[in-house]
Coordinates of C-alpha atoms in Angstrom, one line a residue:
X1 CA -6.0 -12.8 20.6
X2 CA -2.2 -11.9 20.4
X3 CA -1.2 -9.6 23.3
X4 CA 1.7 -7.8 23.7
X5 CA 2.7 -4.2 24.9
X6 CA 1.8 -0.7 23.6
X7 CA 5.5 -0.1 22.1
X8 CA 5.9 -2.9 20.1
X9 CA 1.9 -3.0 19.3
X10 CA 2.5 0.5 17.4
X11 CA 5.4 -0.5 16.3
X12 CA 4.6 -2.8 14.2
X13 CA 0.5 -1.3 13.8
X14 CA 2.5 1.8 12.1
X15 CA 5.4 0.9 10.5
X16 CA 5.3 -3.1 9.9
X17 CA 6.9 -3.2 6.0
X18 CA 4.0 -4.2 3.9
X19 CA 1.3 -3.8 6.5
X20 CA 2.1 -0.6 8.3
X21 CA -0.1 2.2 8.9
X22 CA 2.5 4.7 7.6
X23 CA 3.4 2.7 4.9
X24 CA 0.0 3.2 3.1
X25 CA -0.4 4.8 -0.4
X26 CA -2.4 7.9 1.0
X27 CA -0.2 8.7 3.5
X28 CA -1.3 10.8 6.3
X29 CA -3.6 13.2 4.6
X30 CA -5.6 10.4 3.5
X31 CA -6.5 10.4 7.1
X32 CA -6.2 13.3 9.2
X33 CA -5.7 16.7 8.8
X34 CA -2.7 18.6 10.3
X35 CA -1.6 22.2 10.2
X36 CA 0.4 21.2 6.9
X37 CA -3.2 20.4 5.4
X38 CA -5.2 22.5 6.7
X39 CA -3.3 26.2 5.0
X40 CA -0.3 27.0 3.1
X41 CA 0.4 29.8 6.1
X42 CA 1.5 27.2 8.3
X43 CA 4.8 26.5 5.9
X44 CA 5.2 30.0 4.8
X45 CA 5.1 30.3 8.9
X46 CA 7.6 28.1 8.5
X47 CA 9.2 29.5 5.9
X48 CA 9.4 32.5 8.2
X49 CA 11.2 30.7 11.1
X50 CA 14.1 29.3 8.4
X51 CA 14.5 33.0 7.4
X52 CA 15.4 33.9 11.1
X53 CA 17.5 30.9 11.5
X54 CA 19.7 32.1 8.3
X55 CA 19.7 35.0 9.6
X56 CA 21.0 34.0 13.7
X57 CA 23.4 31.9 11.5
X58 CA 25.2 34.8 9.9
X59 CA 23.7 33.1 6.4
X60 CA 26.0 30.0 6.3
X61 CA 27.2 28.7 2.5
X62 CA 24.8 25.4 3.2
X63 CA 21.9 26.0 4.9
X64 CA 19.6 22.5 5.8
X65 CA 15.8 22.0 6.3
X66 CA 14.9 18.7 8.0
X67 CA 11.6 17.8 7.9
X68 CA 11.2 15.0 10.5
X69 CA 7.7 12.6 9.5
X70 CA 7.9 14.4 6.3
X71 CA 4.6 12.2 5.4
X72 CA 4.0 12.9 1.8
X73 CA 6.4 16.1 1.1
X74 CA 4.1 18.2 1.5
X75 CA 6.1 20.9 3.8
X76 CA 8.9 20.4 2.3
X77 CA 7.4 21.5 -0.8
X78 CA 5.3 24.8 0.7
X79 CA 8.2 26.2 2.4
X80 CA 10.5 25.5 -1.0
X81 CA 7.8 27.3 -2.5
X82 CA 8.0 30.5 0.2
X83 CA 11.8 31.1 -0.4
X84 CA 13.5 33.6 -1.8
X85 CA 15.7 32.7 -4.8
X86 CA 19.0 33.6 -2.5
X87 CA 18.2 31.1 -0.2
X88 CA 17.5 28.4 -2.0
X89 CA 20.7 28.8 -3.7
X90 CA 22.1 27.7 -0.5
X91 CA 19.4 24.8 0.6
X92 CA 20.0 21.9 1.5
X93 CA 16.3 20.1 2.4
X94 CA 15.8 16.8 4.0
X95 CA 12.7 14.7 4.1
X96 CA 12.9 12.1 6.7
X97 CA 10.2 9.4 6.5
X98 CA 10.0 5.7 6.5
X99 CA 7.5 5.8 3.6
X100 CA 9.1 5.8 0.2
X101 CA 9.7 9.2 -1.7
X102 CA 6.7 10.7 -3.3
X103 CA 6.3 11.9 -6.6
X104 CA 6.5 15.5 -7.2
X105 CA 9.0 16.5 -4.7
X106 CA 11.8 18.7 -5.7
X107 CA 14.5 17.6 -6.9
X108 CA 17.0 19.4 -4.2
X109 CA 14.9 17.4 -2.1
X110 CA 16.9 14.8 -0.3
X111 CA 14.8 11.9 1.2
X112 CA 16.5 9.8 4.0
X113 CA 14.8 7.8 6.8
X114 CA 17.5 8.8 9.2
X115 CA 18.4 12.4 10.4
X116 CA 20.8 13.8 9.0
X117 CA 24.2 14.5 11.1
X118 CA 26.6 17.8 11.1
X119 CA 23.7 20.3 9.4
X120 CA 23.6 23.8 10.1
X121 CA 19.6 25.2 9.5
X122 CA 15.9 24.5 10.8
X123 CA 14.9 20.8 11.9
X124 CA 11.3 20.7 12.0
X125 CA 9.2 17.9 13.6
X126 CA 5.3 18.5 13.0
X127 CA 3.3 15.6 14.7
X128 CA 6.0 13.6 14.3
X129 CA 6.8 12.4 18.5
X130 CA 3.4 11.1 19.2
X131 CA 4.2 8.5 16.1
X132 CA 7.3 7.7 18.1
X133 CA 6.1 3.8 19.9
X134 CA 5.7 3.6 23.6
X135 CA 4.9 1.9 26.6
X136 CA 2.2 2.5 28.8
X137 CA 1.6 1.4 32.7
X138 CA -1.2 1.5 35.4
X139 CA -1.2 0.9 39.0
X140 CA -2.7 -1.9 40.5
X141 CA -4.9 -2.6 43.5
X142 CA -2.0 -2.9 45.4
X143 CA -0.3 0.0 44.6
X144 CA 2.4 -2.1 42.0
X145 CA 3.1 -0.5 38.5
X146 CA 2.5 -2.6 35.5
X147 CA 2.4 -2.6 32.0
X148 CA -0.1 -2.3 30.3
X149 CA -0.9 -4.9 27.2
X150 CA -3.1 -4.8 24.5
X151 CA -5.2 -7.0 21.9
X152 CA -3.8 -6.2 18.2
X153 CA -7.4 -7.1 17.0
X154 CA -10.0 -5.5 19.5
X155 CA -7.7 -2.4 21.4
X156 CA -9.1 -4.4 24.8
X157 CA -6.0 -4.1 27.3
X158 CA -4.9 -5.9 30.8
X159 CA -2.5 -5.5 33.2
X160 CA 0.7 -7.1 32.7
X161 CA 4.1 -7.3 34.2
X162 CA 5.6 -4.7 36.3
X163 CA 7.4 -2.1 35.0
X164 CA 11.0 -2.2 34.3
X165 CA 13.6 0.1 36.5
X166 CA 14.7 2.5 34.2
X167 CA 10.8 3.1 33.1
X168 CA 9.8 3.5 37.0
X169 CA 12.6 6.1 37.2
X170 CA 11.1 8.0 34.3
X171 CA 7.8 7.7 35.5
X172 CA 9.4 8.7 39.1
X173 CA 11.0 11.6 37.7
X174 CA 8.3 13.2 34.8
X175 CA 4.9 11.4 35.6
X176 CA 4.6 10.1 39.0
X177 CA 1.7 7.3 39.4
X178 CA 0.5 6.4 42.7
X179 CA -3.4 5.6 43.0
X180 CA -4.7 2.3 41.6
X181 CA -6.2 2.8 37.9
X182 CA -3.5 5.8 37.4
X183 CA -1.9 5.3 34.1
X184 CA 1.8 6.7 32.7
X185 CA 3.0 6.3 29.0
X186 CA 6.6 6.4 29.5
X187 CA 8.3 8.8 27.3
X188 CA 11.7 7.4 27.2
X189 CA 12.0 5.8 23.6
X190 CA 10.4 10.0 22.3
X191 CA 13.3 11.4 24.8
X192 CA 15.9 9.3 22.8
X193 CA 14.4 10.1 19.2
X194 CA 14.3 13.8 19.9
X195 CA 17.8 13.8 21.3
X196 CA 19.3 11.7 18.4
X197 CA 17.6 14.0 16.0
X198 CA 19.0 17.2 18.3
X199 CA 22.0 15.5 18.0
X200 CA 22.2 16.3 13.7
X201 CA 22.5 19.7 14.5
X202 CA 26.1 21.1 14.2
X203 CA 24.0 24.6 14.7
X204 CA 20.4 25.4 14.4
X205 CA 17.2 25.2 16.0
X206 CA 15.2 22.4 16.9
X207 CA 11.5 22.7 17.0
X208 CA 8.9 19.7 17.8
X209 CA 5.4 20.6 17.6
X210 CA 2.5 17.9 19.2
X211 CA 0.1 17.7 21.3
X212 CA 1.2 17.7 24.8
X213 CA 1.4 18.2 28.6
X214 CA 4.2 19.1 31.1
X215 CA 4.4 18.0 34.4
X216 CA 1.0 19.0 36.4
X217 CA -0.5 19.1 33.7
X218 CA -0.5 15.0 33.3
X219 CA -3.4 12.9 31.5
X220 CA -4.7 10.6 34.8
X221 CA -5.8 8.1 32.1
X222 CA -3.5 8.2 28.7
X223 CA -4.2 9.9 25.9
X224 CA -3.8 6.8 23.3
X225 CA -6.1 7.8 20.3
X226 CA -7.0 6.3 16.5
X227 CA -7.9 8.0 13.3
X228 CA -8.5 6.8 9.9
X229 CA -10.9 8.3 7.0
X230 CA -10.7 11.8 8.8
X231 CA -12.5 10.5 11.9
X232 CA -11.1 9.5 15.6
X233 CA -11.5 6.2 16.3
X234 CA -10.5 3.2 18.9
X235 CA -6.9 3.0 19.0
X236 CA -6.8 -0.6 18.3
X237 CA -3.3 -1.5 16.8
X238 CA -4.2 -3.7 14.0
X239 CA -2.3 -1.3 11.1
X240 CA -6.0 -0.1 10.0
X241 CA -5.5 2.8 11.9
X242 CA -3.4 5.6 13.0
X243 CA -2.7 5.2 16.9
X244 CA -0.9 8.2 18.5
X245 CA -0.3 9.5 21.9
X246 CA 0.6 13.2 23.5
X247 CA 3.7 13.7 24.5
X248 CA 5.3 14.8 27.9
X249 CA 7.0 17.9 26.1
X250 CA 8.8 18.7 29.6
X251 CA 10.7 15.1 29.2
X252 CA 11.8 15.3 25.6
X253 CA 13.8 18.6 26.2
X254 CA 17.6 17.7 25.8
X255 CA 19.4 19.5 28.6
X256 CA 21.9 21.9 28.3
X257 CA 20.3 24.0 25.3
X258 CA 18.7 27.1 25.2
X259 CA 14.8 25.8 25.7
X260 CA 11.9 27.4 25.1
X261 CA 8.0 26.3 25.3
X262 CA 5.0 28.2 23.9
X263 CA 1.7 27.3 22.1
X264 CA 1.1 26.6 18.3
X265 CA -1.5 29.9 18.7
X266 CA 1.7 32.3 19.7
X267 CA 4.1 30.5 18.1
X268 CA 2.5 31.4 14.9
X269 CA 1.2 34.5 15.6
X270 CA 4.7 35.4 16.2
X271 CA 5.5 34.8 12.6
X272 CA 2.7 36.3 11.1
X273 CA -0.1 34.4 10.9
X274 CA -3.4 36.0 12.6
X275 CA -6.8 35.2 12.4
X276 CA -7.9 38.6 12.4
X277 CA -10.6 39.6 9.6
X278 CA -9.5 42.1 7.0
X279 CA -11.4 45.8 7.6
X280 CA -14.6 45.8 5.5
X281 CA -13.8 49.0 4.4
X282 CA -11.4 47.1 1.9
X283 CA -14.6 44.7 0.5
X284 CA -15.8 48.2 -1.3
X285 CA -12.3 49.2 -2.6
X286 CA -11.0 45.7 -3.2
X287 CA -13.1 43.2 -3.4
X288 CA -11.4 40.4 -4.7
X289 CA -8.7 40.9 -2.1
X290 CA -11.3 41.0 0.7
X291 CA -12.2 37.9 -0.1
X292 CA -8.7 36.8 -0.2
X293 CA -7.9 38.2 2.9
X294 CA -11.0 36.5 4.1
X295 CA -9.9 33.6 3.5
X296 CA -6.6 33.6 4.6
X297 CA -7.9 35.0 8.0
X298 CA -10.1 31.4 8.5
X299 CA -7.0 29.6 7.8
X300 CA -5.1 31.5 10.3
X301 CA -7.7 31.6 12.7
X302 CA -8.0 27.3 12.3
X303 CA -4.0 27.4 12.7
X304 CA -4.1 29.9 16.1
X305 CA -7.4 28.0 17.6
X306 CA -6.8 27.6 21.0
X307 CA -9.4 24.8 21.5
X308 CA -7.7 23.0 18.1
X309 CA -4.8 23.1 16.0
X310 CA -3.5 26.6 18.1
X311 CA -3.5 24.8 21.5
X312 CA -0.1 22.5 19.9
X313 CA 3.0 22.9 22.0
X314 CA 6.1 24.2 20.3
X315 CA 9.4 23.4 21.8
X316 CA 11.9 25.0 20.9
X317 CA 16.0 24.2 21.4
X318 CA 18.5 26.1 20.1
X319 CA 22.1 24.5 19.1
X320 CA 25.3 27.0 19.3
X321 CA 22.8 29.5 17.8
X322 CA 21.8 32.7 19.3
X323 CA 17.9 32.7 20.7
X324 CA 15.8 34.0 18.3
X325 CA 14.4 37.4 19.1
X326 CA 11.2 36.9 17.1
X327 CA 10.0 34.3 19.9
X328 CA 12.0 36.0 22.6
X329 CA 9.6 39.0 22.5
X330 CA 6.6 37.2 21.5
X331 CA 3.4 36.9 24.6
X332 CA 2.8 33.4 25.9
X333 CA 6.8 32.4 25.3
X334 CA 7.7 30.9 28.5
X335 CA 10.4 28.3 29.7
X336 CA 8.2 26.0 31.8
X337 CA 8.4 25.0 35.7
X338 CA 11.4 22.9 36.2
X339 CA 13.0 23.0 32.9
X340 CA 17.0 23.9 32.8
X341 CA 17.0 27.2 30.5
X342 CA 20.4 27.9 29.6
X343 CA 21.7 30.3 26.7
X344 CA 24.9 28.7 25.1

């Protein structure tokens, strides 16, 4: 058995060189399926969003996507292929990944596995925190909080030492623990990579979209989860398997920006995607665009499920750019409980 805690168990589980989940062949898709999979509306969605970014931006002369966990490229490529010839002329895409660059990918494409700093545009993190390695505690019988460790080669775990003081303060601040068998996965280290990828923004908008909880709303158990050939299994971090956790979206805010928190189902519905069936008046004067619009109307209505893909959290920051009125008028945007809300 070889024991050691969640953070550096994932660490090395997902991104070992050589051995790493991530650093697979298949890449993600081999996998799971995410809203980048699962319809080409979710990057002209995206597509969409850039559009009103240019647009809050006054149309800058560069204008940068970042794709953060770009897996295999393949949002990078969908939006590329949504744009308008204008705006491409000005592009500046980023794929950040720790997996090497994939065939096929434009050419504009630029592929780093470090955010890029001083952009002006869109970054755009799809189901990329809850890839970001963390710790995870449980209280004891006698009320201490300790880490929790786990076996690299069964996923069986065991209380360990107790915590450190900056993760009690966390856990004290965003996800207070208190009953015996209560467990926390501290979100510090997915605070620090959201705020250094924030922190690439000279102006823009920053938008991280994951499964998630705010405060209140808090997992009494952890959320740790595996997946590998397109089925969830034990989270056992052995680099066989994908092993992710929710994120505490609340937490992972950087303060000081103009914040905003909705659902995946309203985020997209704001830009246009709907799961609404075409009228069947059009099957009898178009039938071969019925059908298209049929199908297109699945898609959208896997994308806006509210028990699946839909019920993702969007957070949204915005960096010395004007809010965007698109999600400012949109139903179900809300700044949640507690959060500082403040328009540059």
């Amino acid at each position: 058995m070889t024991w050691m805690r969640w953070a550096p168990a994932m660490e090395r589980a997902l991104y070992e060189p050589g051995r790493g989940f991530y650093r697979r062949p298949e890449g993600p898709a081999g996998h799971f399926r995410t809203s980048v999979h699962a319809s080409p509306r979710f990057a002209r969605a995206v597509a969409r969003l850039l559009l009103e970014v240019d647009a809050a931006l006054g149309r800058p002369e560069e204008l940068a996507l970042v794709d953060m966990g770009a897996g295999r490229g393949e949002l990078l490529t969908g939006v590329l292929a949504e744009l308008p010839a204008e705006v491409l002329a000005r592009l500046r895409p980023y794929g950040v990944e720790i997996a090497g660059r994939p065939a096929g990918l434009p050419s504009t494409a630029l592929w780093t596995d470090e955010p890029p700093r001083g952009v002006t545009g869109l970054l755009f993190a799809n189901e990329w925190l809850d890839n970001v390695p963390l710790d995870a505690g449980e209280v004891d019988w006698d009320g201490v909080l300790r880490y929790l460790e786990v076996d690299t080669a069964t996923g069986e775990q065991r209380l360990g030492e107790p915590v450190s003081a900056a993760d009690a303060a966390w856990a004290k601040r965003w996800w207070p623990v208190a009953e015996p068998g209560e467990v926390v996965e501290f979100g510090g280290p997915r605070d620090a990579a959201w705020a250094r990828a924030v922190a690439g923004l000279e102006r823009g908008l920053a938008v991280a979209v994951d499964y998630g909880h705010t405060a209140g709303r808090r997992p009494p158990f952890g959320t740790f989860a595996g997946f590998r050939d397109g089925r969830e299994v034990a989270p056992v971090p052995d680099g066989s398997c994908d092993v992710t956790a929710h994120v505490a979206l609340d937490s992972v805010a950087v303060p000081g920006l103009h914040s905003l928190w909705t659902t995946q189902r309203d985020a997209l519905r704001a830009l246009g995607v709907s799961g609404e069936r075409p009228a069947l008046a059009l099957a009898a004067s178009d039938p071969v665009g019925y059908l298209r619009a049929l199908s297109g109307a699945g898609e959208g209505a896997e994308l806006t499920d509210p028990g699946g893909l839909g019920g993702f959290g969007w957070l949204l920051q915005a960096v010395r750019v004007p809010p965007l009125g698109i999600f400012e008028r949109a139903p179900g945007v809300q700044a949640p409980p507690g959060w500082q809300t403040l328009t540059p």
